[in-house]
mmCIF file of C-alpha atoms in Angstrom:
data_model
loop_
_atom_site.group_PDB
_atom_site.id
_atom_site.type_symbol
_atom_site.label_atom_id
_atom_site.label_comp_id
_atom_site.label_asym_id
_atom_site.label_seq_id
_atom_site.Cartn_x
_atom_site.Cartn_y
_atom_site.Cartn_z
ATOM 1 C CA MET A 1334 -26.646 -97.728 -40.046
ATOM 2 C CA ARG A 1335 -27.434 -96.190 -36.638
ATOM 3 C CA LEU A 1336 -25.729 -97.149 -33.314
ATOM 4 C CA PHE A 1337 -28.709 -98.511 -31.818
ATOM 5 C CA ASP A 1338 -29.835 -100.569 -34.498
ATOM 6 C CA THR A 1339 -27.039 -103.046 -33.345
ATOM 7 C CA VAL A 1340 -28.710 -103.232 -29.749
ATOM 8 C CA ALA A 1341 -32.161 -105.237 -29.423
ATOM 9 C CA GLY A 1342 -35.165 -103.009 -29.155
ATOM 10 C CA ARG A 1343 -34.948 -99.428 -27.937
ATOM 11 C CA PRO A 1344 -33.995 -100.720 -24.172
ATOM 12 C CA TRP A 1345 -34.038 -96.882 -22.653
ATOM 13 C CA LEU A 1346 -37.803 -97.228 -23.068
ATOM 14 C CA ASP A 1347 -38.388 -100.579 -21.153
ATOM 15 C CA PRO A 1348 -38.511 -100.292 -17.321
ATOM 16 C CA GLU A 1349 -37.737 -104.068 -17.159
ATOM 17 C CA VAL A 1350 -34.215 -103.279 -18.657
ATOM 18 C CA THR A 1351 -31.957 -102.153 -15.806
ATOM 19 C CA ALA A 1352 -28.834 -103.504 -16.721
ATOM 20 C CA VAL A 1353 -27.070 -105.598 -19.599
ATOM 21 C CA ASN A 1354 -23.701 -107.354 -18.865
ATOM 22 C CA ARG A 1355 -23.422 -105.028 -15.841
ATOM 23 C CA LEU A 1356 -21.566 -106.775 -12.990
ATOM 24 C CA VAL A 1357 -23.294 -107.260 -9.440
ATOM 25 C CA MET A 1358 -23.343 -103.849 -7.872
ATOM 26 C CA ARG A 1359 -21.364 -103.724 -4.739
ATOM 27 C CA PRO A 1360 -19.564 -101.118 -2.650
ATOM 28 C CA LEU A 1361 -16.165 -99.730 -4.014
ATOM 29 C CA ALA A 1362 -13.123 -101.876 -2.971
ATOM 30 C CA VAL A 1363 -9.980 -100.406 -4.498
ATOM 31 C CA PRO A 1364 -7.454 -103.195 -5.277
ATOM 32 C CA CYS A 1365 -4.140 -102.826 -3.864
ATOM 33 C CA PRO A 1366 -1.024 -105.120 -4.083
ATOM 34 C CA ASP A 1367 -0.100 -104.511 -0.280
ATOM 35 C CA ARG A 1368 -1.151 -102.863 2.919
ATOM 36 C CA THR A 1369 1.301 -100.012 2.783
ATOM 37 C CA THR A 1370 -0.518 -99.119 -0.448
ATOM 38 C CA ALA A 1371 -4.110 -99.664 0.975
ATOM 39 C CA ARG A 1372 -3.390 -97.414 3.703
ATOM 40 C CA LEU A 1373 -2.912 -94.400 1.593
ATOM 41 C CA LEU A 1374 -6.548 -94.860 0.199
ATOM 42 C CA ASP A 1375 -9.094 -91.935 1.426
ATOM 43 C CA ALA A 1376 -12.580 -92.820 0.516
ATOM 44 C CA ALA A 1377 -13.407 -88.999 0.666
ATOM 45 C CA ASP A 1378 -10.572 -88.302 -2.077
ATOM 46 C CA PRO A 1379 -10.689 -90.421 -5.183
ATOM 47 C CA THR A 1380 -7.310 -88.792 -6.337
ATOM 48 C CA THR A 1381 -5.859 -91.082 -3.754
ATOM 49 C CA TYR A 1382 -6.952 -94.342 -5.447
ATOM 50 C CA GLU A 1383 -4.239 -93.960 -7.927
ATOM 51 C CA ALA A 1384 -1.871 -94.785 -5.128
ATOM 52 C CA SER A 1385 -2.625 -98.164 -6.489
ATOM 53 C CA PRO A 1386 -0.943 -99.587 -9.619
ATOM 54 C CA TRP A 1387 -4.211 -101.261 -10.500
ATOM 55 C CA TRP A 1388 -6.187 -98.212 -10.777
ATOM 56 C CA ARG A 1389 -6.576 -95.676 -13.693
ATOM 57 C CA SER A 1390 -8.654 -92.599 -13.548
ATOM 58 C CA LEU A 1391 -10.219 -91.557 -16.469
ATOM 59 C CA ASP A 1392 -11.319 -88.246 -15.344
ATOM 60 C CA GLY A 1393 -10.761 -85.184 -17.378
ATOM 61 C CA THR A 1394 -11.395 -83.782 -20.759
ATOM 62 C CA TRP A 1395 -13.254 -86.022 -23.116
ATOM 63 C CA ARG A 1396 -14.479 -85.721 -26.688
ATOM 64 C CA PHE A 1397 -18.301 -84.832 -26.845
ATOM 65 C CA GLN A 1398 -21.026 -84.842 -29.447
ATOM 66 C CA LEU A 1399 -24.739 -84.436 -28.579
ATOM 67 C CA HIS A 1400 -27.515 -85.647 -30.687
ATOM 68 C CA GLU A 1401 -31.042 -84.934 -30.610
ATOM 69 C CA ARG A 1402 -32.534 -88.549 -30.015
ATOM 70 C CA PRO A 1403 -30.903 -91.675 -29.451
ATOM 71 C CA GLU A 1404 -32.085 -92.917 -32.843
ATOM 72 C CA ASP A 1405 -29.729 -90.427 -34.721
ATOM 73 C CA VAL A 1406 -26.540 -91.388 -33.307
ATOM 74 C CA PRO A 1407 -24.388 -92.760 -35.998
ATOM 75 C CA LEU A 1408 -22.679 -96.215 -35.844
ATOM 76 C CA GLY A 1409 -19.482 -94.471 -36.153
ATOM 77 C CA ALA A 1410 -19.861 -92.516 -33.086
ATOM 78 C CA VAL A 1411 -18.253 -95.222 -31.268
ATOM 79 C CA ASP A 1412 -15.770 -96.495 -34.005
ATOM 80 C CA PRO A 1413 -12.193 -95.757 -32.893
ATOM 81 C CA ALA A 1414 -11.285 -95.133 -36.648
ATOM 82 C CA THR A 1415 -13.390 -91.911 -36.543
ATOM 83 C CA ASP A 1416 -11.729 -88.655 -36.245
ATOM 84 C CA ASP A 1417 -13.295 -87.092 -33.295
ATOM 85 C CA ARG A 1418 -10.777 -84.008 -33.139
ATOM 86 C CA SER A 1419 -13.554 -81.599 -34.493
ATOM 87 C CA TRP A 1420 -15.736 -82.844 -31.463
ATOM 88 C CA ASP A 1421 -16.660 -80.469 -28.653
ATOM 89 C CA ARG A 1422 -14.778 -81.056 -25.350
ATOM 90 C CA ILE A 1423 -16.318 -81.765 -21.864
ATOM 91 C CA GLN A 1424 -15.350 -82.471 -18.448
ATOM 92 C CA VAL A 1425 -16.065 -85.704 -16.949
ATOM 93 C CA PRO A 1426 -17.518 -86.152 -14.521
ATOM 94 C CA GLY A 1427 -19.780 -83.164 -15.366
ATOM 95 C CA ALA A 1428 -23.518 -82.494 -16.542
ATOM 96 C CA TRP A 1429 -23.454 -81.609 -20.366
ATOM 97 C CA THR A 1430 -26.516 -79.335 -19.335
ATOM 98 C CA MET A 1431 -23.931 -77.320 -17.372
ATOM 99 C CA GLN A 1432 -21.253 -77.232 -20.174
ATOM 100 C CA GLY A 1433 -23.253 -75.572 -22.795
ATOM 101 C CA HIS A 1434 -25.398 -78.456 -24.213
ATOM 102 C CA GLY A 1435 -29.069 -77.647 -23.357
ATOM 103 C CA ALA A 1436 -29.933 -76.594 -19.738
ATOM 104 C CA PRO A 1437 -30.742 -78.078 -16.365
ATOM 105 C CA HIS A 1438 -34.517 -78.410 -15.685
ATOM 106 C CA TYR A 1439 -36.209 -77.914 -12.367
ATOM 107 C CA THR A 1440 -39.451 -79.599 -11.345
ATOM 108 C CA ASN A 1441 -41.118 -80.437 -7.853
ATOM 109 C CA VAL A 1442 -43.932 -82.763 -8.477
ATOM 110 C CA ILE A 1443 -44.402 -82.440 -12.478
ATOM 111 C CA MET A 1444 -42.344 -84.673 -14.828
ATOM 112 C CA PRO A 1445 -40.270 -82.366 -17.140
ATOM 113 C CA PHE A 1446 -42.025 -83.955 -20.277
ATOM 114 C CA ARG A 1447 -45.497 -85.101 -21.128
ATOM 115 C CA GLY A 1448 -46.743 -88.770 -21.317
ATOM 116 C CA ALA A 1449 -47.906 -91.464 -18.908
ATOM 117 C CA PRO A 1450 -45.398 -93.913 -17.280
ATOM 118 C CA PRO A 1451 -43.032 -95.460 -18.634
ATOM 119 C CA ASP A 1452 -43.202 -93.201 -21.735
ATOM 120 C CA VAL A 1453 -40.545 -90.541 -22.346
ATOM 121 C CA PRO A 1454 -39.948 -88.313 -25.060
ATOM 122 C CA GLY A 1455 -39.511 -90.222 -28.514
ATOM 123 C CA ALA A 1456 -41.537 -93.294 -27.308
ATOM 124 C CA VAL A 1457 -44.554 -92.650 -29.236
ATOM 125 C CA ASP A 1458 -43.424 -89.463 -31.272
ATOM 126 C CA ASP A 1459 -40.356 -87.926 -32.700
ATOM 127 C CA ALA A 1460 -40.112 -85.407 -29.555
ATOM 128 C CA PRO A 1461 -36.242 -84.904 -28.798
ATOM 129 C CA ASN A 1462 -34.650 -86.849 -26.277
ATOM 130 C CA PRO A 1463 -30.970 -85.684 -25.984
ATOM 131 C CA THR A 1464 -28.335 -88.233 -26.093
ATOM 132 C CA GLY A 1465 -24.758 -87.515 -25.619
ATOM 133 C CA VAL A 1466 -21.579 -89.573 -27.087
ATOM 134 C CA HIS A 1467 -18.666 -89.325 -24.490
ATOM 135 C CA ARG A 1468 -15.193 -90.500 -25.983
ATOM 136 C CA THR A 1469 -11.813 -90.960 -24.696
ATOM 137 C CA THR A 1470 -8.652 -93.133 -25.295
ATOM 138 C CA VAL A 1471 -6.659 -94.739 -22.489
ATOM 139 C CA THR A 1472 -3.466 -96.971 -22.905
ATOM 140 C CA VAL A 1473 -4.047 -100.094 -20.671
ATOM 141 C CA PRO A 1474 -0.937 -100.644 -18.578
ATOM 142 C CA ARG A 1475 1.148 -103.402 -19.912
ATOM 143 C CA ASP A 1476 1.790 -104.802 -16.543
ATOM 144 C CA TRP A 1477 -2.024 -105.602 -16.429
ATOM 145 C CA ARG A 1478 -1.508 -108.500 -18.857
ATOM 146 C CA GLY A 1479 -3.088 -111.688 -17.127
ATOM 147 C CA ARG A 1480 -5.608 -109.482 -15.014
ATOM 148 C CA ARG A 1481 -9.018 -109.015 -15.274
ATOM 149 C CA VAL A 1482 -9.848 -105.131 -16.206
ATOM 150 C CA VAL A 1483 -13.087 -103.519 -15.161
ATOM 151 C CA LEU A 1484 -14.566 -100.433 -16.385
ATOM 152 C CA ARG A 1485 -16.173 -98.470 -13.557
ATOM 153 C CA VAL A 1486 -18.707 -95.314 -14.417
ATOM 154 C CA GLY A 1487 -19.731 -93.743 -11.082
ATOM 155 C CA GLY A 1488 -23.143 -92.424 -12.233
ATOM 156 C CA ALA A 1489 -24.750 -91.297 -15.473
ATOM 157 C CA GLU A 1490 -28.017 -89.755 -15.917
ATOM 158 C CA SER A 1491 -30.033 -91.373 -16.956
ATOM 159 C CA PHE A 1492 -29.365 -94.428 -19.256
ATOM 160 C CA LEU A 1493 -25.985 -95.434 -19.950
ATOM 161 C CA ALA A 1494 -24.587 -97.822 -22.978
ATOM 162 C CA VAL A 1495 -20.825 -98.656 -23.404
ATOM 163 C CA TRP A 1496 -18.591 -99.296 -26.128
ATOM 164 C CA VAL A 1497 -15.137 -100.217 -26.163
ATOM 165 C CA ASP A 1498 -13.089 -99.880 -29.507
ATOM 166 C CA GLY A 1499 -16.384 -100.200 -31.425
ATOM 167 C CA ARG A 1500 -17.835 -103.359 -29.538
ATOM 168 C CA PHE A 1501 -20.801 -103.186 -27.366
ATOM 169 C CA VAL A 1502 -19.949 -103.735 -23.726
ATOM 170 C CA GLY A 1503 -23.218 -103.214 -21.924
ATOM 171 C CA ILE A 1504 -26.027 -101.099 -20.347
ATOM 172 C CA GLY A 1505 -26.640 -99.493 -16.893
ATOM 173 C CA THR A 1506 -29.358 -97.351 -15.334
ATOM 174 C CA ASP A 1507 -29.341 -96.087 -11.943
ATOM 175 C CA SER A 1508 -28.341 -92.582 -12.270
ATOM 176 C CA ARG A 1509 -26.902 -92.139 -8.571
ATOM 177 C CA LEU A 1510 -25.126 -95.445 -8.685
ATOM 178 C CA ALA A 1511 -22.142 -97.118 -10.169
ATOM 179 C CA SER A 1512 -22.096 -99.557 -13.241
ATOM 180 C CA GLU A 1513 -19.089 -101.786 -13.615
ATOM 181 C CA PHE A 1514 -18.206 -103.720 -16.683
ATOM 182 C CA ASP A 1515 -15.688 -106.646 -17.277
ATOM 183 C CA VAL A 1516 -13.796 -105.379 -20.270
ATOM 184 C CA THR A 1517 -11.023 -107.847 -20.236
ATOM 185 C CA ASP A 1518 -11.981 -109.087 -23.472
ATOM 186 C CA HIS A 1519 -12.257 -105.765 -25.037
ATOM 187 C CA VAL A 1520 -8.820 -104.252 -24.124
ATOM 188 C CA ARG A 1521 -5.166 -105.469 -24.799
ATOM 189 C CA PRO A 1522 -2.555 -104.386 -22.077
ATOM 190 C CA GLY A 1523 -0.009 -102.117 -23.674
ATOM 191 C CA ARG A 1524 -2.384 -100.928 -26.451
ATOM 192 C CA ARG A 1525 -4.641 -97.966 -26.660
ATOM 193 C CA ALA A 1526 -8.221 -98.319 -26.215
ATOM 194 C CA THR A 1527 -11.385 -95.918 -27.154
ATOM 195 C CA ILE A 1528 -13.953 -95.818 -24.713
ATOM 196 C CA ALA A 1529 -17.489 -94.660 -25.641
ATOM 197 C CA LEU A 1530 -20.301 -93.653 -22.974
ATOM 198 C CA VAL A 1531 -23.416 -93.114 -24.570
ATOM 199 C CA VAL A 1532 -25.846 -91.465 -22.325
ATOM 200 C CA VAL A 1533 -29.593 -90.862 -23.199
ATOM 201 C CA ARG A 1534 -31.182 -88.158 -21.200
ATOM 202 C CA TRP A 1535 -34.509 -89.653 -20.473
ATOM 203 C CA SER A 1536 -35.501 -93.312 -19.839
ATOM 204 C CA ALA A 1537 -38.156 -95.216 -18.357
ATOM 205 C CA GLN A 1538 -36.042 -95.300 -15.163
ATOM 206 C CA SER A 1539 -36.532 -91.394 -14.975
ATOM 207 C CA TRP A 1540 -40.023 -92.097 -13.629
ATOM 208 C CA VAL A 1541 -38.745 -93.825 -10.773
ATOM 209 C CA GLU A 1542 -36.020 -91.133 -9.889
ATOM 210 C CA ASP A 1543 -38.450 -88.363 -9.907
ATOM 211 C CA GLN A 1544 -38.427 -86.102 -6.836
ATOM 212 C CA ASP A 1545 -38.023 -82.134 -6.606
ATOM 213 C CA GLN A 1546 -34.752 -81.558 -8.306
ATOM 214 C CA TRP A 1547 -32.588 -80.139 -10.932
ATOM 215 C CA TRP A 1548 -32.561 -82.645 -13.815
ATOM 216 C CA GLN A 1549 -29.407 -82.666 -15.271
ATOM 217 C CA ALA A 1550 -27.864 -85.341 -17.911
ATOM 218 C CA GLY A 1551 -24.381 -86.508 -18.375
ATOM 219 C CA VAL A 1552 -21.616 -88.571 -16.712
ATOM 220 C CA GLN A 1553 -21.727 -87.103 -13.157
ATOM 221 C CA ARG A 1554 -19.428 -89.190 -11.218
ATOM 222 C CA SER A 1555 -15.894 -90.681 -11.567
ATOM 223 C CA VAL A 1556 -14.938 -93.079 -14.498
ATOM 224 C CA ALA A 1557 -11.932 -95.341 -13.830
ATOM 225 C CA LEU A 1558 -10.409 -98.568 -15.120
ATOM 226 C CA TYR A 1559 -9.088 -101.065 -12.715
ATOM 227 C CA ALA A 1560 -7.451 -104.464 -12.606
ATOM 228 C CA THR A 1561 -7.762 -107.456 -10.218
ATOM 229 C CA ALA A 1562 -6.142 -110.910 -10.302
ATOM 230 C CA PRO A 1563 -8.453 -113.645 -11.886
ATOM 231 C CA SER A 1564 -9.411 -114.212 -7.980
ATOM 232 C CA TYR A 1565 -10.397 -111.003 -6.129
ATOM 233 C CA LEU A 1566 -11.976 -109.176 -3.266
ATOM 234 C CA ALA A 1567 -15.525 -108.840 -4.464
ATOM 235 C CA GLU A 1568 -17.194 -107.353 -1.622
ATOM 236 C CA VAL A 1569 -16.057 -106.124 1.928
ATOM 237 C CA ALA A 1570 -18.907 -105.492 4.397
ATOM 238 C CA VAL A 1571 -18.562 -104.249 7.907
ATOM 239 C CA THR A 1572 -21.182 -103.498 10.436
ATOM 240 C CA PRO A 1573 -19.617 -101.776 13.490
ATOM 241 C CA GLY A 1574 -21.298 -101.358 16.801
ATOM 242 C CA LEU A 1575 -20.561 -101.097 20.628
ATOM 243 C CA ALA A 1576 -20.413 -104.036 22.972
ATOM 244 C CA GLU A 1577 -23.492 -104.360 25.123
ATOM 245 C CA ALA A 1578 -21.161 -105.772 27.958
ATOM 246 C CA SER A 1579 -18.927 -102.734 27.886
ATOM 247 C CA PRO A 1580 -19.335 -100.759 30.953
ATOM 248 C CA ASP A 1581 -17.483 -97.672 29.820
ATOM 249 C CA GLY A 1582 -18.607 -98.099 26.031
ATOM 250 C CA THR A 1583 -15.347 -98.309 24.524
ATOM 251 C CA THR A 1584 -15.301 -101.794 23.244
ATOM 252 C CA GLY A 1585 -16.362 -101.842 19.620
ATOM 253 C CA THR A 1586 -17.632 -104.611 17.767
ATOM 254 C CA LEU A 1587 -17.391 -105.373 13.940
ATOM 255 C CA ASP A 1588 -19.274 -107.854 12.133
ATOM 256 C CA LEU A 1589 -17.272 -108.708 8.824
ATOM 257 C CA SER A 1590 -18.486 -110.486 5.803
ATOM 258 C CA VAL A 1591 -16.095 -110.821 2.866
ATOM 259 C CA GLY A 1592 -17.045 -111.998 -0.639
ATOM 260 C CA VAL A 1593 -14.621 -113.265 -3.272
ATOM 261 C CA GLY A 1594 -14.826 -113.804 -6.884
ATOM 262 C CA GLY A 1595 -13.169 -115.802 -9.572
ATOM 263 C CA PRO A 1596 -11.635 -119.067 -8.890
ATOM 264 C CA ALA A 1597 -11.028 -118.560 -5.335
ATOM 265 C CA ALA A 1598 -15.078 -118.708 -4.958
ATOM 266 C CA THR A 1599 -14.917 -122.370 -5.827
ATOM 267 C CA GLU A 1600 -11.327 -123.643 -5.233
ATOM 268 C CA PRO A 1601 -10.306 -124.674 -1.603
ATOM 269 C CA GLY A 1602 -7.510 -123.330 0.327
ATOM 270 C CA TRP A 1603 -8.058 -119.622 -0.308
ATOM 271 C CA THR A 1604 -8.075 -117.628 2.957
ATOM 272 C CA VAL A 1605 -8.927 -113.903 3.699
ATOM 273 C CA SER A 1606 -8.076 -111.843 6.842
ATOM 274 C CA ALA A 1607 -8.902 -108.543 8.245
ATOM 275 C CA GLY A 1608 -7.547 -106.113 10.854
ATOM 276 C CA VAL A 1609 -8.999 -102.998 12.419
ATOM 277 C CA GLU A 1610 -6.432 -100.122 13.103
ATOM 278 C CA THR A 1611 -5.979 -96.557 13.845
ATOM 279 C CA LEU A 1612 -5.660 -94.052 11.017
ATOM 280 C CA ARG A 1613 -1.987 -93.969 11.755
ATOM 281 C CA GLY A 1614 -1.403 -97.583 11.262
ATOM 282 C CA ARG A 1615 -1.397 -99.093 14.863
ATOM 283 C CA VAL A 1616 -3.306 -102.593 14.924
ATOM 284 C CA LEU A 1617 -5.865 -102.985 17.411
ATOM 285 C CA ALA A 1618 -7.309 -106.284 16.124
ATOM 286 C CA THR A 1619 -7.300 -109.088 13.846
ATOM 287 C CA THR A 1620 -9.360 -111.926 12.435
ATOM 288 C CA GLY A 1621 -6.668 -114.185 11.572
ATOM 289 C CA PRO A 1622 -6.684 -116.299 8.413
ATOM 290 C CA LEU A 1623 -10.442 -117.102 7.721
ATOM 291 C CA ALA A 1624 -11.246 -119.846 5.009
ATOM 292 C CA VAL A 1625 -13.365 -118.995 2.268
ATOM 293 C CA THR A 1626 -16.406 -121.140 1.954
ATOM 294 C CA ALA A 1627 -16.126 -122.268 -1.701
ATOM 295 C CA TRP A 1628 -19.239 -122.844 -3.835
ATOM 296 C CA ASP A 1629 -19.659 -126.429 -4.958
ATOM 297 C CA ASP A 1630 -20.924 -125.874 -8.594
ATOM 298 C CA SER A 1631 -20.913 -129.485 -9.356
ATOM 299 C CA SER A 1632 -24.557 -129.812 -8.825
ATOM 300 C CA GLU A 1633 -27.388 -128.537 -11.071
ATOM 301 C CA ALA A 1634 -29.050 -126.887 -7.875
ATOM 302 C CA ALA A 1635 -25.734 -125.128 -7.231
ATOM 303 C CA ALA A 1636 -25.281 -123.959 -10.420
ATOM 304 C CA MET A 1637 -28.648 -122.514 -10.771
ATOM 305 C CA VAL A 1638 -27.991 -120.620 -7.428
ATOM 306 C CA THR A 1639 -24.612 -119.237 -8.724
ATOM 307 C CA ALA A 1640 -26.353 -117.975 -11.969
ATOM 308 C CA MET A 1641 -29.253 -116.272 -10.166
ATOM 309 C CA PHE A 1642 -27.583 -114.512 -7.656
ATOM 310 C CA VAL A 1643 -23.869 -114.571 -8.837
ATOM 311 C CA ARG A 1644 -22.718 -115.116 -5.280
ATOM 312 C CA PRO A 1645 -19.049 -115.484 -4.469
ATOM 313 C CA GLY A 1646 -17.432 -117.476 -2.042
ATOM 314 C CA THR A 1647 -17.652 -115.943 1.635
ATOM 315 C CA ALA A 1648 -16.037 -115.556 4.838
ATOM 316 C CA THR A 1649 -17.464 -113.834 7.983
ATOM 317 C CA SER A 1650 -15.932 -113.007 11.291
ATOM 318 C CA ARG A 1651 -16.771 -110.915 14.383
ATOM 319 C CA LEU A 1652 -14.209 -108.895 16.087
ATOM 320 C CA GLU A 1653 -14.237 -107.176 19.530
ATOM 321 C CA ILE A 1654 -11.928 -104.013 19.663
ATOM 322 C CA PRO A 1655 -11.178 -102.763 23.174
ATOM 323 C CA ARG A 1656 -10.448 -99.253 24.010
ATOM 324 C CA ILE A 1657 -11.761 -97.488 21.102
ATOM 325 C CA ARG A 1658 -13.316 -94.198 20.895
ATOM 326 C CA PRO A 1659 -16.924 -94.137 19.863
ATOM 327 C CA TRP A 1660 -18.211 -92.069 16.764
ATOM 328 C CA SER A 1661 -20.702 -89.405 17.156
ATOM 329 C CA ALA A 1662 -21.610 -86.098 15.124
ATOM 330 C CA GLU A 1663 -19.635 -84.043 17.573
ATOM 331 C CA SER A 1664 -16.571 -86.385 17.696
ATOM 332 C CA PRO A 1665 -16.380 -88.430 14.374
ATOM 333 C CA GLU A 1666 -13.636 -90.779 15.219
ATOM 334 C CA ARG A 1667 -12.616 -92.973 12.703
ATOM 335 C CA TYR A 1668 -10.616 -96.206 11.952
ATOM 336 C CA ARG A 1669 -9.308 -98.219 9.202
ATOM 337 C CA VAL A 1670 -10.146 -101.900 8.226
ATOM 338 C CA VAL A 1671 -7.857 -103.554 5.918
ATOM 339 C CA THR A 1672 -8.695 -106.642 4.430
ATOM 340 C CA GLU A 1673 -6.449 -109.522 2.400
ATOM 341 C CA LEU A 1674 -7.030 -112.212 0.166
ATOM 342 C CA ARG A 1675 -4.266 -114.883 0.146
ATOM 343 C CA ASP A 1676 -3.908 -117.869 -2.034
ATOM 344 C CA PRO A 1677 -3.760 -121.521 -1.185
ATOM 345 C CA GLN A 1678 -0.055 -121.234 -0.664
ATOM 346 C CA GLY A 1679 -0.395 -118.108 1.528
ATOM 347 C CA ALA A 1680 0.614 -115.480 -0.990
ATOM 348 C CA VAL A 1681 -0.977 -112.052 -0.963
ATOM 349 C CA VAL A 1682 -3.175 -111.616 -3.968
ATOM 350 C CA GLU A 1683 -5.017 -108.314 -2.979
ATOM 351 C CA VAL A 1684 -5.388 -106.018 -0.214
ATOM 352 C CA THR A 1685 -8.190 -103.238 0.149
ATOM 353 C CA ALA A 1686 -8.822 -100.742 3.020
ATOM 354 C CA LEU A 1687 -11.862 -98.867 4.185
ATOM 355 C CA VAL A 1688 -12.743 -96.568 6.893
ATOM 356 C CA THR A 1689 -15.478 -96.952 9.716
ATOM 357 C CA GLY A 1690 -16.352 -95.559 13.100
ATOM 358 C CA PHE A 1691 -17.880 -97.575 15.960
ATOM 359 C CA ARG A 1692 -21.174 -96.523 17.560
ATOM 360 C CA SER A 1693 -24.621 -97.809 19.029
ATOM 361 C CA VAL A 1694 -28.182 -96.618 17.769
ATOM 362 C CA GLU A 1695 -31.215 -97.519 19.589
ATOM 363 C CA VAL A 1696 -34.593 -96.300 20.592
ATOM 364 C CA ARG A 1697 -35.443 -96.856 24.136
ATOM 365 C CA ASP A 1698 -38.282 -95.275 26.332
ATOM 366 C CA ARG A 1699 -39.436 -93.373 23.455
ATOM 367 C CA GLU A 1700 -35.980 -91.773 22.969
ATOM 368 C CA LEU A 1701 -33.422 -92.090 20.223
ATOM 369 C CA LEU A 1702 -29.982 -92.799 21.930
ATOM 370 C CA ILE A 1703 -26.588 -92.548 20.147
ATOM 371 C CA ASN A 1704 -23.833 -94.358 22.233
ATOM 372 C CA GLY A 1705 -26.303 -94.729 25.025
ATOM 373 C CA ARG A 1706 -27.164 -90.885 25.059
ATOM 374 C CA PRO A 1707 -30.323 -89.093 24.186
ATOM 375 C CA VAL A 1708 -30.030 -86.856 21.009
ATOM 376 C CA LEU A 1709 -32.319 -84.485 19.067
ATOM 377 C CA ILE A 1710 -31.941 -84.389 15.357
ATOM 378 C CA HIS A 1711 -31.479 -81.094 13.634
ATOM 379 C CA GLY A 1712 -31.335 -81.880 9.809
ATOM 380 C CA VAL A 1713 -31.749 -80.474 6.368
ATOM 381 C CA ASN A 1714 -32.561 -82.172 3.060
ATOM 382 C CA HIS A 1715 -29.374 -82.040 0.935
ATOM 383 C CA HIS A 1716 -28.976 -82.524 -2.907
ATOM 384 C CA GLU A 1717 -25.499 -82.924 -4.422
ATOM 385 C CA HIS A 1718 -25.079 -79.832 -6.401
ATOM 386 C CA ASP A 1719 -22.298 -78.133 -7.993
ATOM 387 C CA PRO A 1720 -22.802 -74.673 -9.460
ATOM 388 C CA ASP A 1721 -20.565 -75.469 -12.570
ATOM 389 C CA ARG A 1722 -20.963 -79.265 -12.986
ATOM 390 C CA GLY A 1723 -24.165 -80.221 -11.724
ATOM 391 C CA ARG A 1724 -24.089 -83.258 -9.693
ATOM 392 C CA ALA A 1725 -20.321 -83.755 -10.232
ATOM 393 C CA VAL A 1726 -19.484 -82.461 -6.694
ATOM 394 C CA PRO A 1727 -15.758 -82.482 -5.623
ATOM 395 C CA PRO A 1728 -14.674 -83.266 -2.351
ATOM 396 C CA SER A 1729 -13.789 -79.803 -1.618
ATOM 397 C CA LEU A 1730 -17.397 -78.656 -2.202
ATOM 398 C CA SER A 1731 -18.714 -81.590 -0.069
ATOM 399 C CA ARG A 1732 -16.568 -80.657 2.840
ATOM 400 C CA ALA A 1733 -17.421 -76.920 2.624
ATOM 401 C CA ASP A 1734 -21.105 -78.144 2.764
ATOM 402 C CA LEU A 1735 -20.361 -80.023 6.003
ATOM 403 C CA VAL A 1736 -18.736 -77.064 7.376
ATOM 404 C CA THR A 1737 -21.503 -74.950 6.828
ATOM 405 C CA MET A 1738 -23.863 -77.186 8.143
ATOM 406 C CA LYS A 1739 -22.007 -77.681 11.441
ATOM 407 C CA GLN A 1740 -21.804 -73.896 11.707
ATOM 408 C CA HIS A 1741 -25.652 -74.106 11.789
ATOM 409 C CA ASN A 1742 -25.883 -76.629 14.507
ATOM 410 C CA LEU A 1743 -26.951 -79.250 12.069
ATOM 411 C CA ASN A 1744 -26.162 -82.765 13.080
#
């Protein structure tokens, strides 16, 4: 029996199948137990995420097996009982096309295979469509018992299917965006789990992602497990700006929208709060406790809306932050936003942090103004590309690219 015989149809060929069992897409919010831990996070350096006891990176050396087409992958490829010690080794994140398995393919306006949309190799013939099986094992921390466990795959090109301990979990497309899956029922804290990521190189979505680029294949962004309480911060969205009434342009504004998931989305009494502080931890402004607007899922209409949009409970606020330094390309001043979720008894359940800057962008009198001043844009087209691992670009290379661009007066 073949692996994809257990999955309905051939989903990598269907442009309408963009996900199966994937959680609602969202900006990353690393869960932390307290403010001290949250302040250690640096969005530009994923290695800092493991400051949280609820985050476990799976980056590193995985076992790897390449098949000519998805239909060739055996069912045993994802079975934890299968001995994979003879398999090749591969670095994750990293394109397999840069690690001795096939090759990258550059095109501009012509697709790298023949056919008409949405067909890809193997749709109507036996043409190869390389398919890689990535496997690793992880021991889920014992103290995650009773918590919600999520597998996050930062990006896979082009079609991703996930199995944990031989059980199908879900599907994700969107090569440059993360796919998250709730694997709580697939893992046991204190026990080892085998995670298999099966990546098909060409899919119907390849037509949408076409541009002048190097086509690669594989898991090209970080992979991790993280744990939350049953109620958690599902999304923290901030929109920074500058107050129009500020004569010196140093009063910042922050529109905040926080979404929660789990029981907190329907139970009364839950609150969130957020504060803006300097990167050294000096608090500049806080919202105070904000009541989470809970969903009333008792009515048929509310249940339908919840099922369609999976919208969690929300809380919103607007802050004014005096005496800030505006962000600009020449002086990228940054501030930290720390958000807390508290239960009805006032206990802290989860904390997360993100970094932002305050600026205004407007067009007035046929000029582009940043912080009220006219600017002339000097820009380039930039593709994520590492000479050794494809689109798996480490922070050090991103920084080197930025330094080079600044040296050439690009803003």
